């Protein structure tokens, strides 16, 4: 009787284990692909890794038309957080600003694919013009920042120019209100 119960119990535990394994695999390339160096060493799950590395503690500040909106200035830029994904997309891919605002973009790469973040006049961003403000080589789980003042009439855009990414649609739009 007792051993039979134990048998059922261990079966249940195995099933639960498989279910958990499946769940972690289902998280997909964004997290799964980082496993080889991350899990064993505890690097990814460590306090500094998760909280200090991926998220720097800053959330996007309210945008124009949202409650609590304060226009960004050179002395106090408004923070806009952007995530660069392994699917070669920016989230969000539309950022609304007020004319003249200064914005600090906190750009985080999720997953193993390295990205760039270029922002400025749409024509320069499309053409990858030298001198256009850019963060290069944002590695896995890194957050890096770029501050830009939108003084001109626009249109403005942002993009990633790692080989093939722009062509795959890794672009975003700045909407000036
Ligand atoms: Cu990219």
Short mmCIF file of C-alpha atoms and ligand atoms in Angstrom, two decimals:
data_model
loop_
_atom_site.label_atom_id
_atom_site.label_comp_id
_atom_site.label_asym_id
_atom_site.label_seq_id
_atom_site.Cartn_x
_atom_site.Cartn_y
_atom_site.Cartn_z
CA UNK A 1 0.00 0.00 0.00
CA UNK A 2 2.63 2.45 1.10
CA UNK A 3 4.96 1.68 -1.74
CA UNK A 4 2.08 1.98 -4.15
CA UNK A 5 1.33 5.46 -2.86
CA UNK A 6 4.95 6.41 -3.18
CA UNK A 7 4.83 5.14 -6.71
CA UNK A 8 1.95 7.40 -7.54
CA UNK A 9 3.63 10.28 -5.83
CA UNK A 10 6.85 9.90 -7.77
CA UNK A 11 4.91 9.54 -10.99
CA UNK A 12 3.12 12.77 -10.20
CA UNK A 13 6.40 14.50 -9.48
CA UNK A 14 7.89 13.31 -12.76
CA UNK A 15 4.86 14.57 -14.65
CA UNK A 16 5.10 17.90 -12.88
CA UNK A 17 8.78 18.07 -13.71
CA UNK A 18 8.15 17.43 -17.37
CA UNK A 19 5.43 20.07 -17.38
CA UNK A 20 7.81 22.61 -15.87
CA UNK A 21 10.53 21.70 -18.33
CA UNK A 22 8.03 22.13 -21.14
CA UNK A 23 7.01 25.50 -19.80
CA UNK A 24 10.56 26.74 -19.66
CA UNK A 25 11.25 25.51 -23.17
CA UNK A 26 8.05 27.17 -24.35
CA UNK A 27 9.49 30.50 -23.28
CA UNK A 28 11.39 30.14 -26.50
CA UNK A 29 14.54 31.59 -27.95
CA UNK A 30 14.33 34.82 -25.97
CA UNK A 31 15.21 33.07 -22.74
CA UNK A 32 16.03 29.50 -23.63
CA UNK A 33 18.94 30.33 -25.88
CA UNK A 34 20.72 32.09 -23.06
CA UNK A 35 20.74 28.96 -20.92
CA UNK A 36 24.19 27.50 -21.69
CA UNK A 37 26.17 30.08 -19.78
CA UNK A 38 23.38 31.44 -17.62
CA UNK A 39 21.75 28.66 -15.65
CA UNK A 40 24.76 26.78 -14.35
CA UNK A 41 26.66 29.79 -13.18
CA UNK A 42 23.57 31.42 -11.77
CA UNK A 43 24.52 34.55 -13.61
CA UNK A 44 21.19 35.22 -15.20
CA UNK A 45 19.17 34.58 -12.09
CA UNK A 46 21.49 36.42 -9.76
CA UNK A 47 20.31 39.69 -8.31
CA UNK A 48 22.70 41.77 -10.33
CA UNK A 49 22.00 39.79 -13.48
CA UNK A 50 18.26 40.07 -13.49
CA UNK A 51 17.54 43.31 -11.71
CA UNK A 52 20.67 45.28 -12.44
CA UNK A 53 21.47 43.98 -15.88
CA UNK A 54 18.21 43.66 -17.72
CA UNK A 55 16.11 46.25 -16.00
CA UNK A 56 17.86 49.32 -14.73
CA UNK A 57 14.89 50.20 -12.57
CA UNK A 58 13.53 52.87 -14.86
CA UNK A 59 10.16 52.56 -16.54
CA UNK A 60 8.91 54.70 -19.38
CA UNK A 61 7.58 58.01 -18.13
CA UNK A 62 4.05 59.03 -19.19
CA UNK A 63 3.85 60.35 -22.75
CA UNK A 64 1.95 63.29 -24.22
CA UNK A 65 -1.75 62.98 -23.51
CA UNK A 66 -1.16 60.54 -20.64
CA UNK A 67 -1.78 61.37 -17.00
CA UNK A 68 1.37 62.69 -15.34
CA UNK A 69 3.09 63.71 -18.57
CA UNK A 70 6.02 66.08 -18.10
CA UNK A 71 7.86 67.17 -21.24
CA UNK A 72 11.51 66.11 -21.27
CA UNK A 73 14.16 68.83 -21.20
CA UNK A 74 17.95 68.69 -21.56
CA UNK A 75 18.20 69.08 -17.78
CA UNK A 76 15.54 66.45 -17.11
CA UNK A 77 15.00 64.18 -20.11
CA UNK A 78 11.89 62.04 -20.27
CA UNK A 79 12.71 58.31 -20.14
CA UNK A 80 11.37 56.03 -22.86
CA UNK A 81 12.16 52.34 -22.44
CA UNK A 82 12.51 50.25 -25.58
CA UNK A 83 13.07 46.51 -25.84
CA UNK A 84 14.92 45.04 -28.82
CA UNK A 85 13.72 41.48 -29.45
CA UNK A 86 15.20 38.37 -31.08
CA UNK A 87 12.38 38.67 -33.60
CA UNK A 88 14.09 41.82 -34.89
CA UNK A 89 11.49 44.22 -33.56
CA UNK A 90 11.45 47.18 -31.20
CA UNK A 91 8.79 47.26 -28.50
CA UNK A 92 7.22 49.73 -28.67
CA UNK A 93 7.84 50.65 -32.30
CA UNK A 94 5.94 53.94 -32.10
CA UNK A 95 7.01 56.63 -29.63
CA UNK A 96 5.00 59.82 -29.25
CA UNK A 97 6.79 63.00 -28.24
CA UNK A 98 6.03 66.67 -27.88
CA UNK A 99 7.88 68.94 -30.32
CA UNK A 100 11.23 69.99 -28.90
CA UNK A 101 11.39 67.33 -26.22
CA UNK A 102 14.57 65.74 -24.94
CA UNK A 103 14.20 61.98 -24.56
CA UNK A 104 16.49 59.43 -22.94
CA UNK A 105 15.97 56.08 -24.64
CA UNK A 106 16.79 53.11 -22.39
CA UNK A 107 17.27 50.30 -24.89
CA UNK A 108 17.39 46.70 -23.66
CA UNK A 109 18.31 43.72 -25.81
CA UNK A 110 16.23 40.68 -24.91
CA UNK A 111 17.71 37.40 -26.11
CA UNK A 112 21.01 36.52 -27.72
CA UNK A 113 20.81 38.70 -30.82
CA UNK A 114 22.96 41.85 -30.61
CA UNK A 115 21.25 45.07 -31.73
CA UNK A 116 21.92 48.73 -32.39
CA UNK A 117 19.71 51.73 -31.78
CA UNK A 118 19.93 54.73 -34.10
CA UNK A 119 17.62 57.73 -33.76
CA UNK A 120 17.27 60.99 -35.66
CA UNK A 121 15.82 62.44 -38.86
CA UNK A 122 14.02 59.65 -40.67
CA UNK A 123 16.03 60.05 -43.88
CA UNK A 124 19.34 59.74 -42.01
CA UNK A 125 18.11 56.77 -40.02
CA UNK A 126 16.92 55.03 -43.19
CA UNK A 127 20.23 55.67 -44.97
CA UNK A 128 22.40 54.82 -41.92
CA UNK A 129 24.08 58.22 -42.37
CA UNK A 130 27.37 58.56 -40.54
CA UNK A 131 27.09 60.81 -37.51
CA UNK A 132 23.48 59.97 -36.75
CA UNK A 133 23.20 59.30 -32.99
CA UNK A 134 23.49 55.62 -32.30
CA UNK A 135 24.16 53.00 -29.66
CA UNK A 136 26.17 50.15 -31.18
CA UNK A 137 26.47 46.55 -30.00
CA UNK A 138 23.80 46.27 -27.33
CA UNK A 139 24.46 42.74 -26.12
CA UNK A 140 22.17 40.21 -24.58
CA UNK A 141 20.31 41.54 -21.55
CA UNK A 142 22.20 44.84 -21.65
CA UNK A 143 20.47 48.16 -21.22
CA UNK A 144 22.14 51.19 -22.73
CA UNK A 145 20.95 54.76 -23.02
CA UNK A 146 20.97 57.54 -25.58
CA UNK A 147 19.62 61.04 -25.06
CA UNK A 148 18.30 63.00 -28.03
CA UNK A 149 16.60 66.37 -28.40
CA UNK A 150 13.99 66.58 -31.15
CA UNK A 151 14.51 70.19 -32.16
CA UNK A 152 13.62 70.00 -35.86
CA UNK A 153 10.34 69.52 -37.67
CA UNK A 154 10.84 65.81 -38.27
CA UNK A 155 9.92 63.28 -39.43
CA UNK A 156 12.00 61.23 -37.02
CA UNK A 157 12.60 57.51 -36.76
CA UNK A 158 14.73 54.91 -35.06
CA UNK A 159 16.23 51.71 -36.39
CA UNK A 160 18.72 48.89 -35.93
CA UNK A 161 21.38 48.62 -38.62
CA UNK A 162 22.96 45.33 -37.65
CA UNK A 163 23.29 43.47 -40.96
CA UNK A 164 19.86 42.38 -42.16
CA UNK A 165 17.89 43.79 -39.25
CA UNK A 166 16.68 47.00 -40.90
CA UNK A 167 15.69 45.04 -43.98
CA UNK A 168 13.77 42.64 -41.73
CA UNK A 169 11.75 45.57 -40.42
CA UNK A 170 13.62 46.54 -37.26
CA UNK A 171 12.50 50.15 -37.33
CA UNK A 172 10.36 52.49 -35.30
CA UNK A 173 8.54 55.76 -35.72
CA UNK A 174 8.66 58.93 -33.66
CA UNK A 175 5.31 60.68 -33.72
CA UNK A 176 5.60 64.40 -32.94
CA UNK A 177 2.54 65.94 -31.33
CU1 LIG B 1 18.77 44.57 -34.47
#
